[in-house]
Amino acid sequence: MSDLLDTVRGLAKKTDSKILMVVLDGVGGLPLTLNGDTELATAQTPNLDALARESQLGLVELVGAGITPGSGPGHLSLFGYDPLRYVVGRGALSAVGIGVKLNSGDVAVRGNFATLGRDRLILDRRAGRPSDEKNVEIVTLLRQAIPEIDGVPVEIYTESEHRFVVVFRSQGGEGLGANLSDVDPQVTGVQPMLAQAQDPASAKTAGLVNAFVARAEATLKGEEQVNGVLFRGYSDVPHFPSFEDAYQLKAACIASYPMYKGLASLVGMDVLEVEGHEDALDGKVEALTQNWAKYDFFYFHVKKTDSTGEDGDFAEKVHKIEIFDELLPQLLALKPDVLAIVGDHSTPSKLLSHSWHPVPLLIRSEYGRRDMTARYTEEEAQKGSLGLRRGPDVMPLLMANALKLNKYGA
Amino acid sequence: MSDLLDTVRGLAKKTDSKILMVVLDGVGGLPLTLNGDTELATAQTPNLDALARESQLGLVELVGAGITPGSGPGHLSLFGYDPLRYVVGRGALSAVGIGVKLNSGDVAVRGNFATLGRDRLILDRRAGRPSDEKNVEIVTLLRQAIPEIDGVPVEIYTESEHRFVVVFRSQGGEGLGANLSDVDPQVTGVQPMLAQAQDPASAKTAGLVNAFVARAEATLKGEEQVNGVLFRGYSDVPHFPSFEDAYQLKAACIASYPMYKGLASLVGMDVLEVEGHEDALDGKVEALTQNWAKYDFFYFHVKKTDSTGEDGDFAEKVHKIEIFDELLPQLLALKPDVLAIVGDHSTPSKLLSHSWHPVPLLIRSEYGRRDMTARYTEEEAQKGSLGLRRGPDVMPLLMANALKLNKYGA
């Protein structure tokens, strides 16, 4: 299957121009009442308004019509990787989500703590949903008990409640396969299943998984509720063309939450240090400014526009948009050749969740046609000169506006 | 090849919300004079206008740019089956078009009556275009003469003029193949060809077809004009994911013409009884109301907007649109969670035929953005918030607006 990325990859060239992609997480919204204003339309955003008047606007669907993107597919799409083609497995996404870097040949596995009764019969597939503190306590025990299996380093990480992640690190260039059957039978009243390899490359991994299960049960035999482990969702490292290989861009990620740093590192971006807590916007601007000379492309992530939508807090989402608006002049001062502002999905306060609605895209460069849109809002973007597009169109448009793509064909 | 339907299929969930899809057959039109009003723009539609003001509008291309859809591809596209991928063979479409239900393993074949001369040389490939009455007379003779061949039940149906359909019913679980060469040489002055199997599963079918040709000629040897048969276009039953499998929807079809009932049954919808003649709009509303509690999804078909366009009768098409407008409040009274109004293709009176022009799409749900479109017309739809889309986008959008799709990826 060929897609736009394959084509762009053959046309990309190195130049001195700089691209800044600002992702306002979940920025798209909905009005609370029929034909009312969205969060973006409600916000007072003088700086964004001024920018919109000198930019091109459009709408972007990250995955497809009606499809609500998770953060992984939403970001991959913005980075130019068609999310229906480039799929990150659950294990890898979990590892990435907690900031664990995976290397080629490693396998990441999603685990659940479970409660086992007599004869190892599963009583509760989620071990009564333990607290995060209990999870950390159990993970600490397991780390001490299982630092390695047959010479393969084993890393165990807390996710939340009953969820944890195991990474088996490949040694000496021998990659571990990830094609094996689940330990989790998905029902209670039966024993955990034996993992079985479904191809030769995964035979060793199956042995590691089964040994892990046995040693974990031995370690946790004194526990009442959290005394077993179930595995489901194994994944090796996705084999994506790196960002540098695809676009000839030296790229940096400026984000503060593990999931986004993980996704960026998955496509080979450098993840810059950011000082500060939570969204740490000042620290992000500082990191951007300090590193401006060193990279061709910056992915600048703003999280709170999403979290406030997930909380169903319309007013607070409006406020977070206004906070970004205040920060915007500092980004403009760096004079990026191409500036994009976009979301990875919509998160309307009305729905308290991600949604399928297209997100507004703004591109400012020297090479746009007249575009009379006056604000960075969903409604204005719908009238914009860029039209309604799929997510993987965004990177080629940015590359083109940065004059970093050769002509296709003679 | 993966498409949106495959993705949606993995995300669909059952909920209590109800979707009503109204298909105004061939509703899109053209102005009769430069920059004039289309049929939709000319019609007085107070109810549709009010609905448009609280809905999202857009335009839909059912197959692709410039492509004029037949009723089959047009409807499949609305049902979410990409018509470039999910192809219904001519034989099956003919059978479906006259209301014949096909089962797995059956083969449907398109036939033409022909005139044969000395040495079976073809004189006229359409037997002088006999009347429909003559067609029925000949089909009656053939039914008596060929009720079965080698134990395989044979069904023969009138289509129109020189056209008929034969269905070979598979017996005892042994499916008949449909991969064989044509009997129709597509020229005159030669003999009909022998059908030859192009795979082992079609060997038996080829024998049936050749036996049918011989027995038909023997039966019709006293006829002057209609004394031979030619076959072209064999098809087995298309293997589509059912509507219920694809969307987790219990779906009902409310239509009065055989073609539409056939297409709906092809994707596994229940076809409801409709009282009345021709378009039977009152009977359709009655069927919808009576069955409202029993289904999650209703396909409600209105035919006359197409037929009047095919007749080239602009004023009468306008009138049929106004008749639907009068009926609309009865549909709104059922309070569907998601209501869609759309066409399966355009049928401009100016062209007296189907056309390639996009059709207006209206979606009303709780989860739309501001959309200032004031009427359900082609011109307003073009300004609408849904944009210009392909037909297979429609179902995912309806599913999303009904909150029946899980998130894609974490």
Coordinates of N, CA, C and O in Angstrom, one line a residue, chain B residues 141-156 167-169 212 215:
Chain B
L141 N -43.7 -20.1 -20.9 CA -43.4 -21.4 -21.7 C -42.1 -22.0 -21.1 O -42.0 -23.2 -20.9
L142 N -41.1 -21.2 -20.9 CA -39.8 -21.7 -20.4 C -39.9 -22.3 -19.0 O -39.3 -23.3 -18.7
R143 N -40.7 -21.6 -18.2 CA -40.9 -22.2 -16.8 C -41.5 -23.6 -16.8 O -41.1 -24.5 -16.1
Q144 N -42.5 -23.8 -17.7 CA -43.1 -25.1 -17.8 C -42.1 -26.1 -18.3 O -42.0 -27.2 -17.9
A145 N -41.3 -25.7 -19.3 CA -40.3 -26.6 -20.0 C -39.1 -26.9 -19.1 O -38.5 -28.0 -19.2
I146 N -38.7 -26.0 -18.3 CA -37.4 -26.2 -17.6 C -37.5 -25.9 -16.1 O -36.9 -24.9 -15.6
P147 N -38.2 -26.7 -15.4 CA -38.4 -26.4 -13.9 C -37.1 -26.8 -13.2 O -36.8 -26.2 -12.1
E148 N -36.3 -27.7 -13.8 CA -35.0 -28.1 -13.1 C -34.1 -28.7 -14.2 O -34.6 -29.1 -15.3
I149 N -32.8 -28.7 -13.9 CA -31.9 -29.4 -14.8 C -31.0 -30.2 -13.9 O -30.4 -29.6 -12.9
D150 N -30.9 -31.5 -14.1 CA -30.0 -32.4 -13.3 C -30.3 -32.2 -11.8 O -29.4 -32.2 -11.0
G151 N -31.6 -32.0 -11.4 CA -31.9 -31.9 -10.0 C -31.7 -30.5 -9.4 O -32.0 -30.3 -8.3
V152 N -31.2 -29.6 -10.2 CA -31.0 -28.2 -9.7 C -32.2 -27.4 -10.1 O -32.5 -27.3 -11.3
P153 N -32.9 -26.9 -9.1 CA -34.1 -26.1 -9.4 C -33.7 -24.8 -10.2 O -32.7 -24.2 -10.0
V154 N -34.5 -24.5 -11.3 CA -34.3 -23.4 -12.2 C -35.5 -22.4 -12.0 O -36.6 -22.9 -12.2
E155 N -35.2 -21.2 -11.8 CA -36.2 -20.2 -11.7 C -36.0 -19.1 -12.8 O -34.9 -18.7 -13.0
I156 N -37.1 -18.8 -13.5 CA -36.9 -17.9 -14.6 C -37.9 -16.7 -14.4 O -39.0 -16.9 -14.0
V167 N -32.3 -17.9 -12.2 CA -31.6 -18.3 -11.0 C -31.5 -19.8 -10.9 O -32.5 -20.5 -11.0
F168 N -30.2 -20.3 -10.7 CA -30.0 -21.7 -10.4 C -29.8 -21.8 -8.9 O -28.9 -21.2 -8.3
R169 N -30.7 -22.6 -8.3 CA -30.7 -22.7 -6.8 C -29.7 -23.8 -6.4 O -30.0 -25.0 -6.8
F212 N -29.6 -25.3 -20.4 CA -30.7 -24.3 -20.5 C -30.8 -23.8 -21.9 O -31.9 -23.7 -22.5
R215 N -32.3 -26.5 -24.2 CA -33.7 -26.8 -23.9 C -34.6 -25.6 -24.3 O -35.8 -25.7 -24.7

